[in-house]
Coordinates of C-alpha atoms in Angstrom, one line a residue:
M6 CA -46.4 19.2 -74.0
N7 CA -45.3 19.9 -70.5
D8 CA -48.3 20.0 -68.1
W9 CA -46.2 21.3 -65.2
P10 CA -46.6 25.0 -64.6
E11 CA -43.9 27.4 -65.5
G12 CA -41.2 27.8 -62.9
W13 CA -41.6 24.2 -61.7
S14 CA -38.2 22.5 -61.8
G15 CA -35.9 20.2 -59.8
N16 CA -34.3 23.2 -58.3
N17 CA -37.4 24.1 -56.3
R18 CA -38.6 20.7 -55.2
G19 CA -37.0 21.1 -51.9
G20 CA -38.0 24.7 -51.4
D21 CA -40.9 27.0 -52.0
Y22 CA -43.0 26.3 -55.1
A23 CA -44.0 28.9 -57.7
Q24 CA -47.7 29.8 -57.8
P25 CA -49.4 28.1 -60.8
D26 CA -51.2 30.5 -63.2
G27 CA -54.2 28.4 -64.2
P28 CA -56.6 25.9 -62.7
R29 CA -55.9 23.3 -65.3
V30 CA -52.8 22.1 -63.6
M31 CA -54.7 21.2 -60.5
R32 CA -55.6 17.9 -62.2
Q33 CA -52.3 16.8 -61.1
V34 CA -52.9 17.7 -57.4
R35 CA -56.5 17.6 -56.5
R36 CA -59.6 15.6 -57.6
G37 CA -63.0 15.7 -56.2
P38 CA -66.6 16.5 -57.0
S39 CA -66.3 20.2 -56.3
A40 CA -64.7 22.5 -58.8
P41 CA -61.8 24.6 -57.8
P42 CA -62.5 28.2 -57.0
Q43 CA -62.3 30.5 -60.0
G44 CA -59.1 32.3 -60.5
G45 CA -56.7 30.2 -58.5
V46 CA -55.5 27.0 -57.0
P47 CA -57.5 25.7 -54.0
Q48 CA -55.6 25.9 -50.7
Q49 CA -53.7 22.7 -49.9
P50 CA -52.8 21.2 -46.5
S51 CA -49.5 22.6 -45.3
Y52 CA -46.8 20.1 -44.6
G53 CA -44.1 22.6 -43.9
D54 CA -44.1 25.2 -41.2
S55 CA -46.9 25.7 -38.7
Y56 CA -47.9 28.6 -40.9
G57 CA -48.2 28.8 -44.7
D58 CA -50.4 27.4 -47.4
G59 CA -48.0 24.7 -48.6
Y60 CA -46.7 26.7 -51.5
G61 CA -44.5 29.0 -49.7
N62 CA -47.2 31.6 -48.9
S63 CA -47.5 32.6 -45.3
G64 CA -50.7 32.2 -43.4
P65 CA -52.4 29.7 -41.1
D66 CA -52.6 26.2 -42.3
Q67 CA -56.0 24.5 -42.3
Y68 CA -54.5 21.4 -40.7
G69 CA -52.5 23.2 -38.2
G70 CA -49.1 22.6 -40.0
G71 CA -46.3 20.6 -38.4
Y72 CA -45.0 18.5 -41.3
T73 CA -42.0 19.1 -43.4
S74 CA -42.4 20.3 -47.0
D75 CA -40.3 17.4 -48.2
Y76 CA -43.4 15.3 -48.4
N77 CA -44.6 17.5 -51.3
T78 CA -41.5 16.9 -53.3
G79 CA -41.6 13.2 -53.0
Q80 CA -38.6 13.0 -50.7
V81 CA -38.3 10.2 -48.1
Y82 CA -38.1 11.2 -44.5
G83 CA -34.5 11.1 -43.3
A84 CA -33.1 11.1 -46.9
G85 CA -30.9 13.8 -48.3
G86 CA -32.3 17.3 -48.6
A87 CA -31.1 20.8 -48.9
G88 CA -28.7 20.2 -46.0
G89 CA -26.7 17.6 -47.9
S90 CA -26.6 13.9 -48.4
G91 CA -26.7 13.1 -44.7
G92 CA -30.2 14.6 -44.1
H93 CA -31.7 18.0 -43.3
G94 CA -29.1 20.5 -42.3
G95 CA -26.6 17.7 -41.5
G96 CA -26.9 14.1 -40.1
R97 CA -24.6 11.4 -38.7
G98 CA -22.2 11.9 -41.5
D99 CA -21.6 15.5 -40.5
R100 CA -20.4 14.6 -36.9
G101 CA -16.8 15.6 -36.1
A102 CA -14.0 13.2 -35.2
P103 CA -13.8 12.1 -31.6
N104 CA -11.9 14.4 -29.3
W105 CA -9.3 11.9 -28.2
G106 CA -7.3 14.5 -26.2
R107 CA -10.3 15.2 -24.1
R108 CA -11.0 11.5 -23.6
I109 CA -7.4 10.8 -22.6
K110 CA -7.5 13.7 -20.1
L111 CA -10.7 12.5 -18.5
T112 CA -9.4 8.9 -18.3
A113 CA -6.2 10.2 -16.6
I114 CA -8.2 12.3 -14.1
T115 CA -10.4 9.3 -13.3
V116 CA -7.4 6.9 -12.8
T117 CA -5.6 9.5 -10.6
V118 CA -8.7 10.0 -8.4
V119 CA -9.2 6.2 -8.0
L120 CA -5.5 5.7 -7.1
L121 CA -5.6 8.6 -4.6
A122 CA -8.7 7.3 -3.0
T123 CA -7.2 3.8 -2.8
T124 CA -4.0 5.1 -1.3
I125 CA -5.8 7.2 1.3
G126 CA -8.1 4.3 2.2
T127 CA -5.1 1.9 2.5
Y128 CA -3.3 4.3 4.7
F129 CA -6.1 4.6 7.2
W130 CA -6.8 0.9 7.1
A131 CA -3.2 0.0 7.8
D132 CA -2.8 2.8 10.5
S133 CA -5.8 1.3 12.3
K134 CA -4.2 -2.1 12.5
L135 CA -1.1 -0.9 14.4
N136 CA -1.0 -2.1 18.0
R137 CA 0.4 1.0 19.8
E138 CA 0.7 -0.6 23.2
V139 CA 4.1 0.6 24.4
D140 CA 4.3 4.0 26.2
L141 CA 7.8 5.3 26.1
S142 CA 6.7 8.3 28.2
K143 CA 6.9 5.9 31.2
V144 CA 10.7 5.5 30.6
I145 CA 12.6 7.7 33.1
E146 CA 16.1 9.4 33.0
R147 CA 16.4 9.2 29.3
P148 CA 19.5 10.1 27.3
D149 CA 19.5 13.2 25.1
E150 CA 18.2 12.8 21.6
G151 CA 20.8 12.4 18.8
E152 CA 20.9 12.7 15.0
G153 CA 18.9 10.2 13.0
T154 CA 16.4 7.7 14.3
N155 CA 17.0 4.6 16.5
Y156 CA 14.6 1.7 16.5
L157 CA 14.7 -1.1 19.1
I158 CA 13.4 -4.2 17.2
V159 CA 12.4 -7.2 19.4
G160 CA 11.5 -10.7 18.4
S161 CA 9.5 -12.2 21.2
D162 CA 8.6 -15.9 21.8
S163 CA 5.0 -15.0 22.3
R164 CA 2.7 -17.8 21.4
A165 CA -0.4 -15.7 21.3
G166 CA -2.7 -16.7 18.4
L167 CA -1.1 -20.1 18.0
S168 CA -3.2 -23.3 18.3
D169 CA -1.7 -26.4 20.0
E170 CA -1.2 -27.9 16.6
Q171 CA 0.7 -24.8 15.4
K172 CA 2.9 -24.8 18.5
K173 CA 3.8 -28.3 17.7
E174 CA 4.5 -27.6 14.1
L175 CA 6.6 -24.5 14.9
H176 CA 8.5 -26.2 17.8
T177 CA 7.7 -23.2 20.0
G178 CA 6.7 -25.2 23.2
S179 CA 3.9 -24.0 25.4
A180 CA 5.6 -21.8 28.0
D181 CA 3.4 -19.1 29.5
G182 CA 4.1 -15.4 29.0
K183 CA 6.7 -14.2 26.6
R184 CA 10.4 -13.5 26.5
T185 CA 12.7 -11.9 24.0
D186 CA 14.3 -14.2 21.4
S187 CA 16.2 -11.4 19.7
M188 CA 16.9 -7.7 20.2
M189 CA 18.4 -5.3 17.7
I190 CA 19.1 -1.5 17.4
L191 CA 18.5 -0.2 13.9
H192 CA 19.9 3.3 13.3
T193 CA 18.7 5.3 10.2
G194 CA 20.3 8.5 9.1
S195 CA 22.3 10.3 6.4
N196 CA 25.2 7.8 6.4
G197 CA 23.3 4.7 5.7
P198 CA 21.6 2.3 8.2
T199 CA 23.4 0.4 10.9
L200 CA 21.9 -2.7 12.5
V201 CA 23.4 -3.8 15.8
S202 CA 22.3 -7.0 17.5
L203 CA 22.1 -7.2 21.3
P204 CA 22.8 -10.8 22.4
R205 CA 20.1 -11.9 24.8
D206 CA 22.8 -13.2 27.1
S207 CA 24.5 -9.8 27.3
N208 CA 25.4 -8.8 30.9
V209 CA 23.5 -5.6 31.9
E210 CA 22.6 -3.7 35.1
I211 CA 18.9 -3.1 35.8
P212 CA 18.6 0.6 36.6
S213 CA 15.9 2.5 38.5
F214 CA 12.6 2.3 36.7
V215 CA 8.9 3.0 37.0
G216 CA 6.7 -0.1 36.8
S217 CA 4.6 -0.1 33.6
E218 CA 1.5 -1.3 35.4
S219 CA 1.9 -0.3 39.0
G220 CA 3.4 3.1 38.4
K221 CA 5.7 2.5 41.4
T222 CA 9.3 3.5 41.3
Y223 CA 11.9 0.8 41.8
K224 CA 15.3 1.9 42.7
G225 CA 18.3 0.4 41.0
T226 CA 20.4 -1.9 43.2
G227 CA 23.3 -2.7 40.8
R228 CA 21.7 -6.0 40.0
Q229 CA 23.5 -7.8 37.1
V230 CA 21.3 -9.9 34.8
K231 CA 21.0 -11.1 31.2
L232 CA 19.5 -8.5 28.9
N233 CA 16.4 -10.6 28.2
A234 CA 15.6 -10.7 31.9
A235 CA 14.6 -7.0 31.7
Y236 CA 11.9 -7.7 29.3
A237 CA 10.7 -10.7 31.3
E238 CA 10.5 -8.7 34.5
D239 CA 8.5 -5.7 33.3
G240 CA 8.1 -5.7 29.6
P241 CA 9.0 -3.3 26.8
E242 CA 9.3 -0.2 28.9
L243 CA 11.9 -1.7 31.2
L244 CA 13.8 -3.2 28.3
V245 CA 14.0 0.2 26.7
R246 CA 15.1 1.8 30.0
T247 CA 17.8 -0.9 30.5
V248 CA 19.2 -0.5 26.9
E249 CA 19.3 3.3 27.2
A250 CA 20.9 3.1 30.7
N251 CA 23.6 0.6 29.7
T252 CA 24.4 2.2 26.3
G253 CA 23.6 5.9 26.6
L254 CA 21.8 5.8 23.3
R255 CA 18.2 7.1 23.2
I256 CA 15.6 4.8 21.6
D257 CA 13.1 6.6 19.5
H258 CA 10.8 3.8 18.5
Y259 CA 10.0 0.3 19.6
V260 CA 8.8 -2.6 17.4
E261 CA 8.0 -6.1 18.5
I262 CA 6.8 -9.2 16.6
G263 CA 5.9 -12.7 18.0
F264 CA 6.3 -16.2 16.5
A265 CA 3.0 -16.3 14.7
G266 CA 3.4 -12.9 13.1
F267 CA 6.8 -13.7 11.9
A268 CA 5.8 -17.0 10.3
N269 CA 2.7 -15.4 8.7
I270 CA 4.6 -12.6 7.1
V271 CA 7.1 -15.0 5.5
D272 CA 4.2 -17.1 4.1
A273 CA 2.4 -14.0 2.9
V274 CA 5.4 -13.0 0.6
G275 CA 5.7 -16.5 -0.7
G276 CA 8.8 -17.5 1.3
V277 CA 12.2 -15.9 1.7
E278 CA 15.3 -17.0 -0.2
I279 CA 18.3 -17.5 2.1
E280 CA 21.8 -19.0 1.8
I281 CA 22.4 -21.9 4.3
P282 CA 26.1 -22.1 5.2
K283 CA 28.3 -25.0 4.3
G284 CA 27.6 -28.1 6.4
G285 CA 23.8 -27.3 6.6
M286 CA 21.9 -26.8 9.8
K287 CA 20.1 -29.3 12.0
D288 CA 18.6 -28.5 15.5
T289 CA 15.9 -30.7 17.0
K290 CA 14.9 -28.0 19.5
S291 CA 14.1 -25.3 16.9
G292 CA 13.1 -27.8 14.2
A293 CA 15.8 -26.7 11.8
D294 CA 16.9 -29.3 9.2
F295 CA 18.5 -27.6 6.2
E296 CA 20.9 -28.7 3.6
A297 CA 23.7 -26.3 2.6
G298 CA 23.0 -23.9 -0.3
K299 CA 20.5 -21.3 -1.5
Q300 CA 16.8 -22.2 -0.8
T301 CA 13.5 -20.6 -0.1
L302 CA 12.1 -21.0 3.4
N303 CA 8.5 -20.9 4.3
G304 CA 7.2 -19.5 7.6
E305 CA 7.8 -22.6 9.7
Q306 CA 11.3 -23.1 8.3
A307 CA 12.1 -19.4 8.7
L308 CA 11.2 -19.4 12.3
A309 CA 13.4 -22.5 12.9
F310 CA 16.3 -20.8 11.1
V311 CA 16.2 -17.6 13.2
R312 CA 15.8 -19.5 16.5
T313 CA 18.6 -22.0 16.0
R314 CA 21.6 -21.6 18.3
Y315 CA 22.5 -25.0 19.7
A316 CA 23.6 -26.2 16.3
L317 CA 25.9 -23.2 15.9
A318 CA 29.5 -22.9 17.0
G319 CA 29.1 -19.4 18.3
S320 CA 25.7 -20.1 19.9
D321 CA 23.8 -16.9 20.5
L322 CA 26.4 -14.7 18.7
D323 CA 26.0 -16.8 15.6
R324 CA 22.2 -16.8 16.0
T325 CA 22.1 -13.0 16.0
K326 CA 24.0 -12.9 12.7
N327 CA 21.5 -15.3 11.2
Q328 CA 18.6 -13.2 12.5
Q329 CA 20.1 -10.1 10.9
K330 CA 20.7 -11.9 7.7
F331 CA 17.2 -13.2 7.5
L332 CA 15.4 -10.0 8.6
A333 CA 17.3 -8.0 6.0
A334 CA 16.4 -10.6 3.3
L335 CA 12.7 -10.4 4.4
A336 CA 12.7 -6.7 4.2
S337 CA 14.4 -6.7 0.8
Q338 CA 11.9 -9.1 -0.6
T339 CA 8.9 -7.3 0.9
A340 CA 9.8 -3.9 -0.4
T341 CA 9.8 -4.8 -4.1
P342 CA 7.4 -3.8 -6.9
S343 CA 6.1 -7.4 -7.2
T344 CA 4.8 -7.1 -3.6
V345 CA 4.0 -3.3 -3.3
L346 CA 2.2 -3.1 -6.7
N347 CA 0.3 -6.4 -6.4
P348 CA -2.7 -5.9 -4.2
F349 CA -3.2 -9.7 -3.9
K350 CA 0.2 -9.9 -2.3
L351 CA 0.5 -6.5 -0.6
Y352 CA -2.7 -6.6 1.5
P353 CA -2.2 -10.1 2.9
T354 CA 1.4 -9.2 3.7
M355 CA 0.5 -5.9 5.4
S356 CA -2.4 -7.6 7.2
S357 CA -0.2 -10.5 8.5
G358 CA 2.5 -8.1 9.7
L359 CA 0.4 -5.2 11.1
D360 CA -2.0 -7.5 13.0
T361 CA 0.9 -9.0 15.1
L362 CA 3.3 -6.0 15.4
I363 CA 3.4 -4.2 18.7
V364 CA 4.8 -0.6 18.5
D365 CA 5.1 2.5 20.6
K366 CA 2.4 5.1 20.8
D367 CA 4.2 7.6 18.6
M368 CA 5.0 5.2 15.8
S369 CA 3.5 6.2 12.5
L370 CA 3.3 4.2 9.2
F371 CA 5.9 6.5 7.8
D372 CA 8.3 5.5 10.6
L373 CA 7.5 1.8 10.0
A374 CA 8.2 2.3 6.3
D375 CA 11.5 4.0 7.1
M376 CA 12.5 1.1 9.3
F377 CA 11.7 -1.5 6.5
W378 CA 13.6 0.5 3.9
A379 CA 16.6 0.8 6.2
M380 CA 16.5 -3.0 6.7
K381 CA 16.5 -3.4 3.0
G382 CA 19.5 -1.0 2.7
V383 CA 21.5 -3.2 5.1
T384 CA 21.2 -6.2 2.9
G385 CA 21.7 -4.1 -0.2
G386 CA 25.1 -3.0 0.8
D387 CA 24.2 0.6 1.7
G388 CA 24.5 0.0 5.5
K389 CA 26.3 -2.1 8.1
S390 CA 25.3 -5.0 10.3
M391 CA 27.2 -6.1 13.4
N392 CA 26.9 -7.5 16.9
M393 CA 27.4 -5.4 20.0
P394 CA 31.2 -5.5 20.6
I395 CA 32.0 -8.3 23.2
S396 CA 35.1 -8.4 25.3
G397 CA 34.5 -11.9 26.9
N398 CA 32.4 -13.3 29.7
S399 CA 31.6 -11.6 33.0
A400 CA 31.9 -13.2 36.4
N401 CA 28.4 -14.5 36.3
G402 CA 28.9 -16.2 32.9
N403 CA 27.0 -13.6 30.8
L404 CA 28.5 -11.9 27.7
Q405 CA 30.4 -8.8 28.7
W406 CA 30.3 -5.8 26.3
D407 CA 33.6 -4.1 25.3
T408 CA 33.1 -0.8 27.2
A409 CA 35.5 1.3 25.0
K410 CA 34.1 0.1 21.7
V411 CA 30.5 0.5 22.9
K412 CA 31.2 4.1 23.9
Q413 CA 32.7 4.8 20.5
L414 CA 29.9 3.1 18.6
V415 CA 27.2 5.0 20.6
E416 CA 28.9 8.4 19.9
Q417 CA 29.1 7.6 16.2
L418 CA 25.4 6.7 16.1
K419 CA 24.4 9.8 18.2
N420 CA 26.2 12.1 15.8
D421 CA 24.9 10.1 12.7
E422 CA 28.4 9.4 11.6
T423 CA 29.7 6.5 9.6
V424 CA 30.2 3.6 11.9
T425 CA 33.8 2.4 12.0
V426 CA 33.6 0.2 15.1
S427 CA 33.5 -3.6 14.4
G428 CA 31.5 -6.1 16.4
N429 CA 31.7 -9.8 17.1

């Protein structure tokens, strides 16, 4: 005989229970000394809603409610109920699949923000390191501006920052002050870059100029000197003035680097590969001692290579060619993904170069980048490198420029035309 009241089945265990019709079934629910009230089931504690009598009837619960009705059906908390096998109304098993599209989008945004912040930070860091010491506004009687951009690149023999031991290792000597070891004009424009070396022994006339420190005007007297004497006499501003006066070409930007900076940049990029010509190179004054063939030069060796002239048949003219060759190779190796995209190489390289570069007050990082890319273009075959055309020696023994060829070269550079003039 079934003692369960009518209407009690597995289908209503998880829901509201049917009201029993007799007190005899209460033996299954309640025991105690007191008899149940006549005519019905005694009120049980509610384990369901905050209101109700535990059997689905509404009304205040004597214990204040607050428990689920699953306890009355023998169900375990957290087990499957009316909501499905995962729990009441859905559990972990009902969670949807991860939104990978949204995750990828958020990741892309995060990476973009980080890269943007890094780029901006790097720009301001690098910009703050530029030594903008040269004031081209002090240069007087300047030629008209032409098409494209002209950089005057100067390698000085400044020993600033070098210890006595380093001076000995780099064979720089200990002379006071600084002089120009190399001078080049780099033209960038729409017809490829052109790199023109100005031999330091070139014969030039010192024009009228305003002293960079005194502000005093010095009238030109027709004095003929070697080009590097202009720099030694009154620094970068007079050098620019002298180049402009003797060529008729306007210089837009000035860039200078000393011995220490040059060597540090080469070491920062891990050395520069260069082809040593047949017969090798040996010069006790510069410290050069190289076998013929392709090899990688470190900072010390690179400095010796670009300074060597006594071991070369063409002396200063051959040295300028080696300087062009090496600077183009350095720029080509620096402006590569392995350097630009590697922060462990990029930052040391930038720091080594920017700390020792001296530029004009209007030079920006974009101008500097344009210069390096143009240098890379020269070695990549997109441009032209040459010496200033020489016609022979002047009466004082200096190298005399070929006036007709120089005039033609300057006109082609001014108009940003393809250079057809050949140099020495």
